[in-house]
Short mmCIF file of C-alpha atoms and ligand atoms in Angstrom, two decimals:
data_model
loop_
_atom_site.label_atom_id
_atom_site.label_comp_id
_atom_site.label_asym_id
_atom_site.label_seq_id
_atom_site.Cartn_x
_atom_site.Cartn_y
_atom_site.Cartn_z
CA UNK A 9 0.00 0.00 0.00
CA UNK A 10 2.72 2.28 1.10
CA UNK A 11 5.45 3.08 -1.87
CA UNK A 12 9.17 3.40 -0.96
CA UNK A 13 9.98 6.32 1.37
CA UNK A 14 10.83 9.37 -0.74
CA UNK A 15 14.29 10.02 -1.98
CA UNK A 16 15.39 12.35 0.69
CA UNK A 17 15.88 15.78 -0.44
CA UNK A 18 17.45 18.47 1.44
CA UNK A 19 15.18 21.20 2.95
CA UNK A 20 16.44 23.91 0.14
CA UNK A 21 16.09 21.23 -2.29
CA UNK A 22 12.07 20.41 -1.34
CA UNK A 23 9.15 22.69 -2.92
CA UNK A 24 9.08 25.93 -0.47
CA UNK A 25 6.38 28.02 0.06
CA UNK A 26 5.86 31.85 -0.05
CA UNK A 27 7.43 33.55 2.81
CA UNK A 28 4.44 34.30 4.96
CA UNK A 29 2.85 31.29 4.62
CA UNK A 30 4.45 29.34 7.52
CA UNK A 31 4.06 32.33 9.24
CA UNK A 32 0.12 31.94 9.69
CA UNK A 33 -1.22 29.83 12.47
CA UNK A 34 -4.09 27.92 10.89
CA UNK A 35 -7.30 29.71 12.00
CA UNK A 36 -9.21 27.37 14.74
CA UNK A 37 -13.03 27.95 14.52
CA UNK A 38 -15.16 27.23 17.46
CA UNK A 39 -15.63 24.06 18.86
CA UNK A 40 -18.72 22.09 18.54
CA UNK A 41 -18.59 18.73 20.17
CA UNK A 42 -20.84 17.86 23.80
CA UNK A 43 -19.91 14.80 25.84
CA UNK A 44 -21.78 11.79 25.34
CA UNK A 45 -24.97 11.42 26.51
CA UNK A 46 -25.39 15.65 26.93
CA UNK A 47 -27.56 17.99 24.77
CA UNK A 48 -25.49 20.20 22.53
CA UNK A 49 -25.92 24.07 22.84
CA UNK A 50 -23.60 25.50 20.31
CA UNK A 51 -23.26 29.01 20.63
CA UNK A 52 -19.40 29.58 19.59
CA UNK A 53 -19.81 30.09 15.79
CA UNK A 54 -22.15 33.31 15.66
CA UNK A 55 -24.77 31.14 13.94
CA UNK A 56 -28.10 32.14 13.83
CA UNK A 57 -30.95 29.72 16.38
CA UNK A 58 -33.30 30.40 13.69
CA UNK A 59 -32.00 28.50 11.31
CA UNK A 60 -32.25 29.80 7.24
CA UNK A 61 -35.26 30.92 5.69
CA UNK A 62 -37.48 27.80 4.30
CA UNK A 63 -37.48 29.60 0.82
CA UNK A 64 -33.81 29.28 0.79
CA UNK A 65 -34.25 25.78 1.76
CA UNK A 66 -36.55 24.97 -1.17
CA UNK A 67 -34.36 26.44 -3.64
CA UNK A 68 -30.91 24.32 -1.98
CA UNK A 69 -33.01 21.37 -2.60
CA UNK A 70 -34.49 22.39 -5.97
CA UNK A 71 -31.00 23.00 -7.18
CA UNK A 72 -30.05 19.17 -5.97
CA UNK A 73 -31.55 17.91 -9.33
CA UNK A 74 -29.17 19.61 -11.67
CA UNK A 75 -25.85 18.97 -9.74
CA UNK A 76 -23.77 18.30 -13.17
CA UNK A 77 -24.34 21.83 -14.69
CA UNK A 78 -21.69 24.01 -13.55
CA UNK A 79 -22.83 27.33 -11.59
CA UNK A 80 -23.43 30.71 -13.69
CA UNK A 81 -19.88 31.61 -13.05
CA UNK A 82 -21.04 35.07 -12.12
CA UNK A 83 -23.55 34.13 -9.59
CA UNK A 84 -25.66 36.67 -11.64
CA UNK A 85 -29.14 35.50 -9.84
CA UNK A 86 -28.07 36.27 -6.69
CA UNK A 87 -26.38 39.73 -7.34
CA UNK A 88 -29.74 40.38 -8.95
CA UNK A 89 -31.30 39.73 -5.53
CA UNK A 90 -28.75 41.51 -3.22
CA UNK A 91 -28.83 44.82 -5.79
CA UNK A 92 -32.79 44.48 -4.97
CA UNK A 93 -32.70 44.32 -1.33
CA UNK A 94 -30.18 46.99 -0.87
CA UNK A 95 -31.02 49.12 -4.17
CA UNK A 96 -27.34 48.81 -5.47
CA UNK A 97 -26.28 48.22 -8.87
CA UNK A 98 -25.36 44.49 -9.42
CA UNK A 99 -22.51 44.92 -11.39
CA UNK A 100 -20.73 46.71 -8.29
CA UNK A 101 -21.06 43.39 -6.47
CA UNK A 102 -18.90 40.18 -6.40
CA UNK A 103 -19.64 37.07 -4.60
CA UNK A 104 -17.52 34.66 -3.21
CA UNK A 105 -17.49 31.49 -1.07
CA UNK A 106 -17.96 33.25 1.99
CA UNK A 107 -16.87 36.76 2.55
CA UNK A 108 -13.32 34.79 3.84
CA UNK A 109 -13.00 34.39 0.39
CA UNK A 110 -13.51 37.95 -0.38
CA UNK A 111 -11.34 39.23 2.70
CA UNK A 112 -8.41 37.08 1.26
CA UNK A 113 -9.34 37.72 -2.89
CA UNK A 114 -8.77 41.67 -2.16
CA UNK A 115 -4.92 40.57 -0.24
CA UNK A 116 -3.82 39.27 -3.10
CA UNK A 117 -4.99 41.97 -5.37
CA UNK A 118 -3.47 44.83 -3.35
CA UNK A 119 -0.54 43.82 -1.26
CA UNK A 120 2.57 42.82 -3.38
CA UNK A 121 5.86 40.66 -0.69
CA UNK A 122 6.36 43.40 1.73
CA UNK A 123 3.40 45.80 1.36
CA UNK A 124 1.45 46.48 4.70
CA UNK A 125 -1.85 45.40 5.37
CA UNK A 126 -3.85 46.99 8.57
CA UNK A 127 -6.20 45.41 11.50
CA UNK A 128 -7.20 46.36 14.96
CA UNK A 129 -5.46 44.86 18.08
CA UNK A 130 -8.40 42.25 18.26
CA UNK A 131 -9.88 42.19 14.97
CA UNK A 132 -11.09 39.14 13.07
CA UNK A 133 -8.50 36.78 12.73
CA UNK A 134 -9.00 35.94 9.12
CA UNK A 135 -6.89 39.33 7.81
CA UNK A 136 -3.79 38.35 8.93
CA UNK A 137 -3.84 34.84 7.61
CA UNK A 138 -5.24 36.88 4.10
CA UNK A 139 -2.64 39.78 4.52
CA UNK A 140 0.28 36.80 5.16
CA UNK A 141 -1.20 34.36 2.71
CA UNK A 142 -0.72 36.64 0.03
CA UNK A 143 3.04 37.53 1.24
CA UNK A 144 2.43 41.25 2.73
CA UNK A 145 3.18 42.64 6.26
CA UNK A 146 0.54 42.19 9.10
CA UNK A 147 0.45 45.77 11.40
CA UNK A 148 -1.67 45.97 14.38
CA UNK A 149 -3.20 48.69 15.17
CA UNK A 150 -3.62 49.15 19.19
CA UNK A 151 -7.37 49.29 20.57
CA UNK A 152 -9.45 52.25 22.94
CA UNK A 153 -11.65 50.44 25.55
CA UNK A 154 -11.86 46.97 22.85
CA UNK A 155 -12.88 49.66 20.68
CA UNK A 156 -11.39 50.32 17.14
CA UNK A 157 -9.53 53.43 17.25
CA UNK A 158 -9.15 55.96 14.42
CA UNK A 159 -6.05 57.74 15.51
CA UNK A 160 -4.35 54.30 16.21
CA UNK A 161 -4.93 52.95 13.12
CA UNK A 162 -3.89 56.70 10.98
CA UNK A 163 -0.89 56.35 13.03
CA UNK A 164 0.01 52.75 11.39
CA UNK A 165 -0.42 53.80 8.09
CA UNK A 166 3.01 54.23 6.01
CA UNK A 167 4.11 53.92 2.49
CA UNK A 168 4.27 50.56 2.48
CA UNK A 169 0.31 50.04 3.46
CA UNK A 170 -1.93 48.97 1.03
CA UNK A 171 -4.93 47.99 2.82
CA UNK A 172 -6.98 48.28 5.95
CA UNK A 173 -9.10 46.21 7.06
CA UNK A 174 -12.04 46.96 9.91
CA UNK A 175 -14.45 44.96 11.16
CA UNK A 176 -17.33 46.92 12.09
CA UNK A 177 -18.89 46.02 14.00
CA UNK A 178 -15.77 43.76 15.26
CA UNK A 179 -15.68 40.13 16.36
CA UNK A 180 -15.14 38.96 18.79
CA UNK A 181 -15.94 42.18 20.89
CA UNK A 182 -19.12 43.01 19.63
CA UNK A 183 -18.20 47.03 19.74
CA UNK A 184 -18.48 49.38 16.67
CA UNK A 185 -17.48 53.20 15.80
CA UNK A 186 -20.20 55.27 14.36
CA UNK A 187 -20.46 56.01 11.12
CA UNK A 188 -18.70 59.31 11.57
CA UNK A 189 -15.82 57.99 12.69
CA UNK A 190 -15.34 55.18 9.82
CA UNK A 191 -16.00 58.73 7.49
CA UNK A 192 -12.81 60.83 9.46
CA UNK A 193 -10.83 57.05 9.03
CA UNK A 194 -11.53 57.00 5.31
CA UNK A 195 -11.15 61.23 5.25
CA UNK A 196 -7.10 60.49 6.27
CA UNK A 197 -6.21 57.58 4.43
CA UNK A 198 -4.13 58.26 1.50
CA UNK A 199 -6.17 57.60 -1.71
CA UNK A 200 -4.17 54.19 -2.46
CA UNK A 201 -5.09 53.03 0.35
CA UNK A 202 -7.92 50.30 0.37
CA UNK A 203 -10.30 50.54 3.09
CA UNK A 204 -12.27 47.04 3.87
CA UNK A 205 -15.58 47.74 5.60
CA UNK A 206 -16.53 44.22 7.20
CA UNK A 207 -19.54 44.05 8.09
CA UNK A 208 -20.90 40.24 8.80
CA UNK A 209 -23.05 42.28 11.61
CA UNK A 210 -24.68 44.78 9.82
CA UNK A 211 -28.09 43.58 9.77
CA UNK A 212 -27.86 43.04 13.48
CA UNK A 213 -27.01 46.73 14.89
CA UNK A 214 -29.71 48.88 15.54
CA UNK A 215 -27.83 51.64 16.84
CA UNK A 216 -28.62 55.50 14.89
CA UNK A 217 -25.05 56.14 14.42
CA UNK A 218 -24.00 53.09 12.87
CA UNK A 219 -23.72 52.08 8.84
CA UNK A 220 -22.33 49.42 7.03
CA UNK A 221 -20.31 51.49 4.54
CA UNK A 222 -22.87 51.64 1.46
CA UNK A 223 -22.62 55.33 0.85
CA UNK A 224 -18.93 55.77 2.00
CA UNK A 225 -18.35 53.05 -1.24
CA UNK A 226 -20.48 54.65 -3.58
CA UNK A 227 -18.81 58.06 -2.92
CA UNK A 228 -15.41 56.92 -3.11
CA UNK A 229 -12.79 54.55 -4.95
CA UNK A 230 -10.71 53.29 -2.70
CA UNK A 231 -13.33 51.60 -0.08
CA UNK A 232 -15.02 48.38 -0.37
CA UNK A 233 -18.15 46.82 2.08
CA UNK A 234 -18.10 42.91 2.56
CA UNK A 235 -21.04 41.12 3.47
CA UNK A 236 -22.25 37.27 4.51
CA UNK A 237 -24.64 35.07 4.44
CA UNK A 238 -23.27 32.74 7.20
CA UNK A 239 -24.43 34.71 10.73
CA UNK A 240 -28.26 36.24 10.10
CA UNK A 241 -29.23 34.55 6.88
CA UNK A 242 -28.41 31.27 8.69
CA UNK A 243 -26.24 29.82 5.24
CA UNK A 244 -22.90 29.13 6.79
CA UNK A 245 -22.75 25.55 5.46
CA UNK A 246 -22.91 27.06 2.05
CA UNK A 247 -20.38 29.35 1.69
CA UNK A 248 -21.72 32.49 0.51
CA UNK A 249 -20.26 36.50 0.84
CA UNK A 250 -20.34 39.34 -1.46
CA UNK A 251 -18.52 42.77 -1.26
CA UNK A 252 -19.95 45.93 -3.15
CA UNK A 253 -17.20 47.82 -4.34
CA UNK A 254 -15.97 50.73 -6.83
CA UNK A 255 -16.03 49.51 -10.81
CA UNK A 256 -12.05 49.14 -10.80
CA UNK A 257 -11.55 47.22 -7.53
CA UNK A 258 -14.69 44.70 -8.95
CA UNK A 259 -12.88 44.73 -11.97
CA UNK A 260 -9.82 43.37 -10.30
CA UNK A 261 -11.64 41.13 -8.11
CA UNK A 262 -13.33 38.95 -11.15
CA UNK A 263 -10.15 38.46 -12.56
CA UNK A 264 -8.52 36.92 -9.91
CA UNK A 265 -11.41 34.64 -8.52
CA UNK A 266 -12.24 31.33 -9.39
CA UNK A 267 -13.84 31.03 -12.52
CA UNK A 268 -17.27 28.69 -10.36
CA UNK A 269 -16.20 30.11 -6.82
CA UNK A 270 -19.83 29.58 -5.71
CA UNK A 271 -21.75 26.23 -5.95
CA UNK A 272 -25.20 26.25 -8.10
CA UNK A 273 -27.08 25.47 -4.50
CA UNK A 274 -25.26 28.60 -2.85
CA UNK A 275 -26.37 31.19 -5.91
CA UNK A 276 -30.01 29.87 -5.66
CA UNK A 277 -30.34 29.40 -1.89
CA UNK A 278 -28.72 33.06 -1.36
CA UNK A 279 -30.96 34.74 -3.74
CA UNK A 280 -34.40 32.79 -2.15
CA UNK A 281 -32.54 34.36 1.99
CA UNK A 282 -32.48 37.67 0.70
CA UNK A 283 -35.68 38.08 -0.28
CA UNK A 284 -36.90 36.77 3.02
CA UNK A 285 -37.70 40.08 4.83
CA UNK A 286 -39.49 38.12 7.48
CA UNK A 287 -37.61 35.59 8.28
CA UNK A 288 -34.64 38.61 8.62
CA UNK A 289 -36.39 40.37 10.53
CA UNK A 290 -37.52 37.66 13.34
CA UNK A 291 -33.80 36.82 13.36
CA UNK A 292 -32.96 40.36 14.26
CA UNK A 293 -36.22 41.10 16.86
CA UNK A 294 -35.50 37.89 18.29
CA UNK A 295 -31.56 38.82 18.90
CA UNK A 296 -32.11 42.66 20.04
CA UNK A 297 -34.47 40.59 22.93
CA UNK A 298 -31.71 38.05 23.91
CA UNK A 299 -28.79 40.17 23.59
CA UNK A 300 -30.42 42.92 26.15
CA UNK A 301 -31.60 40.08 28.32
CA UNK A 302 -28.14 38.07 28.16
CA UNK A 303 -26.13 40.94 28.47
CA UNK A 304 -28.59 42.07 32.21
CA UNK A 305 -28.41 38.82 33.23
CA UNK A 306 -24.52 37.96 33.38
CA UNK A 307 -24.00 41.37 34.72
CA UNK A 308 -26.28 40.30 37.67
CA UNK A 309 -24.45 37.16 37.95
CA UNK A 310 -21.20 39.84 39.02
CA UNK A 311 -19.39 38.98 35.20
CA UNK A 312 -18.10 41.77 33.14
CA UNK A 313 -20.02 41.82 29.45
CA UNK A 314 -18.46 44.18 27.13
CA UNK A 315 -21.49 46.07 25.30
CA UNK A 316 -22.19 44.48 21.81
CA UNK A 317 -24.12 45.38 18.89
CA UNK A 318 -24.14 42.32 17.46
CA UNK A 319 -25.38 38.51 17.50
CA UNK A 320 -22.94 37.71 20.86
CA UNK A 321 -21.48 39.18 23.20
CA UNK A 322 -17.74 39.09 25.45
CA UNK A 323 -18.26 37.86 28.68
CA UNK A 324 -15.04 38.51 31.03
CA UNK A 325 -14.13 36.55 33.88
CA UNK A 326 -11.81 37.17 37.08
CA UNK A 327 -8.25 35.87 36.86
CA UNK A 328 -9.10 33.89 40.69
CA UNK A 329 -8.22 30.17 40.45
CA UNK A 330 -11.68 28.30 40.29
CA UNK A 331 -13.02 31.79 38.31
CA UNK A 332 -11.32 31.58 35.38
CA UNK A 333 -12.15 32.06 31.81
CA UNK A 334 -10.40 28.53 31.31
CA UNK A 335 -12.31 26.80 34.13
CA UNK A 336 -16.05 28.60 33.09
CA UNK A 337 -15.42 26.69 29.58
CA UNK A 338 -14.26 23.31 30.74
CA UNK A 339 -17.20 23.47 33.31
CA UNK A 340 -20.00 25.13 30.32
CA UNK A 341 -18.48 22.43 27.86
CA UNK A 342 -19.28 19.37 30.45
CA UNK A 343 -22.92 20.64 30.36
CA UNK A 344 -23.07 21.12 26.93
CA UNK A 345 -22.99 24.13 26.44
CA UNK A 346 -20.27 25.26 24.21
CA UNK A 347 -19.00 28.73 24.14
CA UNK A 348 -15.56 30.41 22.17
CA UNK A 349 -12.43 30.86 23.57
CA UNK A 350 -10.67 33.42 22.32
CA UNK A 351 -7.03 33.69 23.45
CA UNK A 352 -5.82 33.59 20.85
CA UNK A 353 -7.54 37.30 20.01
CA UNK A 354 -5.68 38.41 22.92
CA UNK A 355 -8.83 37.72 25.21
CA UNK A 356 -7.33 35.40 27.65
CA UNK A 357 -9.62 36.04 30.37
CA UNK A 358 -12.29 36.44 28.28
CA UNK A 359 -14.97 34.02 26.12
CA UNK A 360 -17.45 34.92 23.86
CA UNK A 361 -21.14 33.86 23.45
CA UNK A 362 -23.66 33.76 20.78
CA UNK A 363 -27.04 34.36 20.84
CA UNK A 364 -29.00 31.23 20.89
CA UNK A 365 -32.38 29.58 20.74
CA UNK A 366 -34.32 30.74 24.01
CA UNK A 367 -33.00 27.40 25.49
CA UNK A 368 -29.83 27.68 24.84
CA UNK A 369 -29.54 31.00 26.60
CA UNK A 370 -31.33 29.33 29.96
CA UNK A 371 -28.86 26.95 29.67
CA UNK A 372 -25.88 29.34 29.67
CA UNK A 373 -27.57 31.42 32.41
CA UNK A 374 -28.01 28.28 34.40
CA UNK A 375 -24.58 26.90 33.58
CA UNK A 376 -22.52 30.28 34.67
CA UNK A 377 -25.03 30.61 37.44
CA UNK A 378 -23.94 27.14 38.70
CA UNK A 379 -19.84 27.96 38.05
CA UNK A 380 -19.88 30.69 39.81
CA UNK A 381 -21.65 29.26 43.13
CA UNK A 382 -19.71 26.07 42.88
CA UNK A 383 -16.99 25.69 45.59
CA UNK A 384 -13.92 28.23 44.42
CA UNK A 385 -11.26 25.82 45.49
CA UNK A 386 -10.98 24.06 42.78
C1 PLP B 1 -18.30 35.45 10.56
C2 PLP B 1 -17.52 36.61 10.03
C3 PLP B 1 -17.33 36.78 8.66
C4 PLP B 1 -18.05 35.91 7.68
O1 PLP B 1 -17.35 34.85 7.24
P1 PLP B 1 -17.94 33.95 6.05
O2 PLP B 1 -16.69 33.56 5.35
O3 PLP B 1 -18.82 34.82 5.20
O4 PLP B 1 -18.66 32.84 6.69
C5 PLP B 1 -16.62 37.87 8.21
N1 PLP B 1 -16.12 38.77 9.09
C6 PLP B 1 -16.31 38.66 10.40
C7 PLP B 1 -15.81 39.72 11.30
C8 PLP B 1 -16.99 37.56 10.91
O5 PLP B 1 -17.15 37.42 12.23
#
């Protein structure tokens, strides 16, 4: 079964990879696994408790019976559908297999080996495996309060940046800056500077002084707005993100994507979600009543919650042996309920929670209620 053991070649001798790429640490999403026997509450992924819409069900399923077509290359059908719902012109939008895909597509069409590419202290992990993958320079910006922060990030920019990337609102903090602020951000940057507006969260804020970036991109042309599928249309099996962008930057983007980069079932079963305004908008009423009642609740239970606009929140925990971070999720996880670590954000002391199914959030409530009145000693 086995053939003989390779001739053995030297290190310098073996393929090597870009610079940068041993340089990422392989992103680790949340865990999902309960011990035997115990229900599973997953709330470590950001995924929605309502599930997707049942039109976009129908239309994965309808697609099942033509699986050996290839896709409309330029998911056409479902940028038809997003330039509805948001009244944008469809050719400014490109789709891709998430909005990871996106995040990493618009890396390796701006940064050349050695350019700079710009995050916030605990930003989304994903741009600095896209900023190294494509062989530029991670720089990391320094936060205000777990708060982006303009200045901080101006003060990073040099020659050699290329891009910036801000999560807004962020994840894993849940926090946001106002729409003015993202305008004095852009206002600053040099004009060759990309500026990425993520934001997976969008739908979720309700706050007056927020915006996703939609007329900061159509007024400019050198900002770009990525959106997803995977956290309140309830699609994150399939794969599906789109950015809306200035005609250049698109431009750029289609030529270096994958000719099919979303599946048939993804193009229909987006298009079907977005037209959903109901099911949307039960998803969002139903988190605006958990996160205000999650957010009370752990407070009362003595436990730090950083304010979040979003579909989970950060819940911080004291460094006391018996208190810790590390001990609330061995102790949640044994119940089954399953919630993200995130030291490797820089949040040692800290894990987040998603919003869950009215169950699920009793059961967290019950399960920190229970770790924090168990005996401290350990
Ligand atoms: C979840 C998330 C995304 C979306 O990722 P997909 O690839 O579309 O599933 C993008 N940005 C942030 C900040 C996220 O938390």
């Amino acid at each position: 079964m086995t053939s003989a053991s390779p001739a053995a070649l030297t290190p310098a001798d073996r393929p090597t990879p870009r610079a940068g790429a041993l340089a990422i640490e392989a992103y680790v999403p949340g865990k999902s696994k309960a011990p035997a026997g115990v229900k599973l509450h997953k709330l470590s992924s950001n995924e929605t408790p309502l599930g997707a819409s049942p039109r976009a069900i129908e239309a994965f399923r309808d697609a099942a019976g033509h699986l050996e077509i290839y896709p409309d290359g330029s998911s056409t059908a479902l940028r038809e559908a997003i330039g509805r719902a948001y009244g944008l012109d469809p050719a400014r939008i490109v789709c891709g297999a998430g909005s990871d895909e996106i995040l990493s597509l618009l890396a390796y069409g701006y940064l050349a080996p050695g350019d700079e590419g710009v995050f916030t202290e605990h930003g989304f992990l994903v741009y600095r495996i896209a900023i190294l993958a494509a062989g530029g320079v991670p720089v990391v910006a320094p936060e205000t309060n777990l708060t982006a922060d303009v200045d901080a990030i101006l003060a990073c920019v040099t020659e050699r940046t290329r891009i910036v990337y801000l999560a807004n609102p962020n994840n894993p903090t849940g926090t946001y800056l106002p729409f003015d602020e993202v305008k004095r951000l852009h206002a600053n940057l040099p004009g060759d500077v990309l500026l990425v507006l993520d934001a997976a969260y969008a739908e979720y804020v309700r706050a007056n002084d927020y915006a996703a970036g939609i007329e900061l991109v159509s007024g400019s042309e050198n900002v770009v707005m990525t959106r997803t599928f995977s956290k309140v249309h309830g699609l994150a099996a399939l794969r599906i993100g789109w950015m809306y962008g200035p005609a250049p930057v698109v431009d750029v983007l289609n030529r270096i994507r994958g000719p099919f980069n979303l599946s048939a079932p993804a193009i229909a079963a987006g298009a079907a979600a977005i037209a959903d305004r109901a099911h949307l908008d039960a998803s969002v009423d139903h988190n605006a009543r958990w996160l205000a009642t999650l957010t009370g609740e752990i407070r009362a239970l003595g436990l730090e919650v950083t304010p979040s606009v979003a579909n989970f929140v950060l819940v911080h925990f004291p460094e006391t042996p018996g208190r810790t971070a590390a001990e609330a999720d061995a102790f949640l996880t044994a119940r089954g309920v399953i919630l993200r670590a995130v030291s490797s954000y820089g949040l040692p002391h800290a894990l987040r929670l998603s919003i869950g199914s009215e169950e699920a959030n009793r059961a967290v409530l019950d399960g920190l209620k229970a770790f924090l009145s168990a005996d401290a000693r350990g």
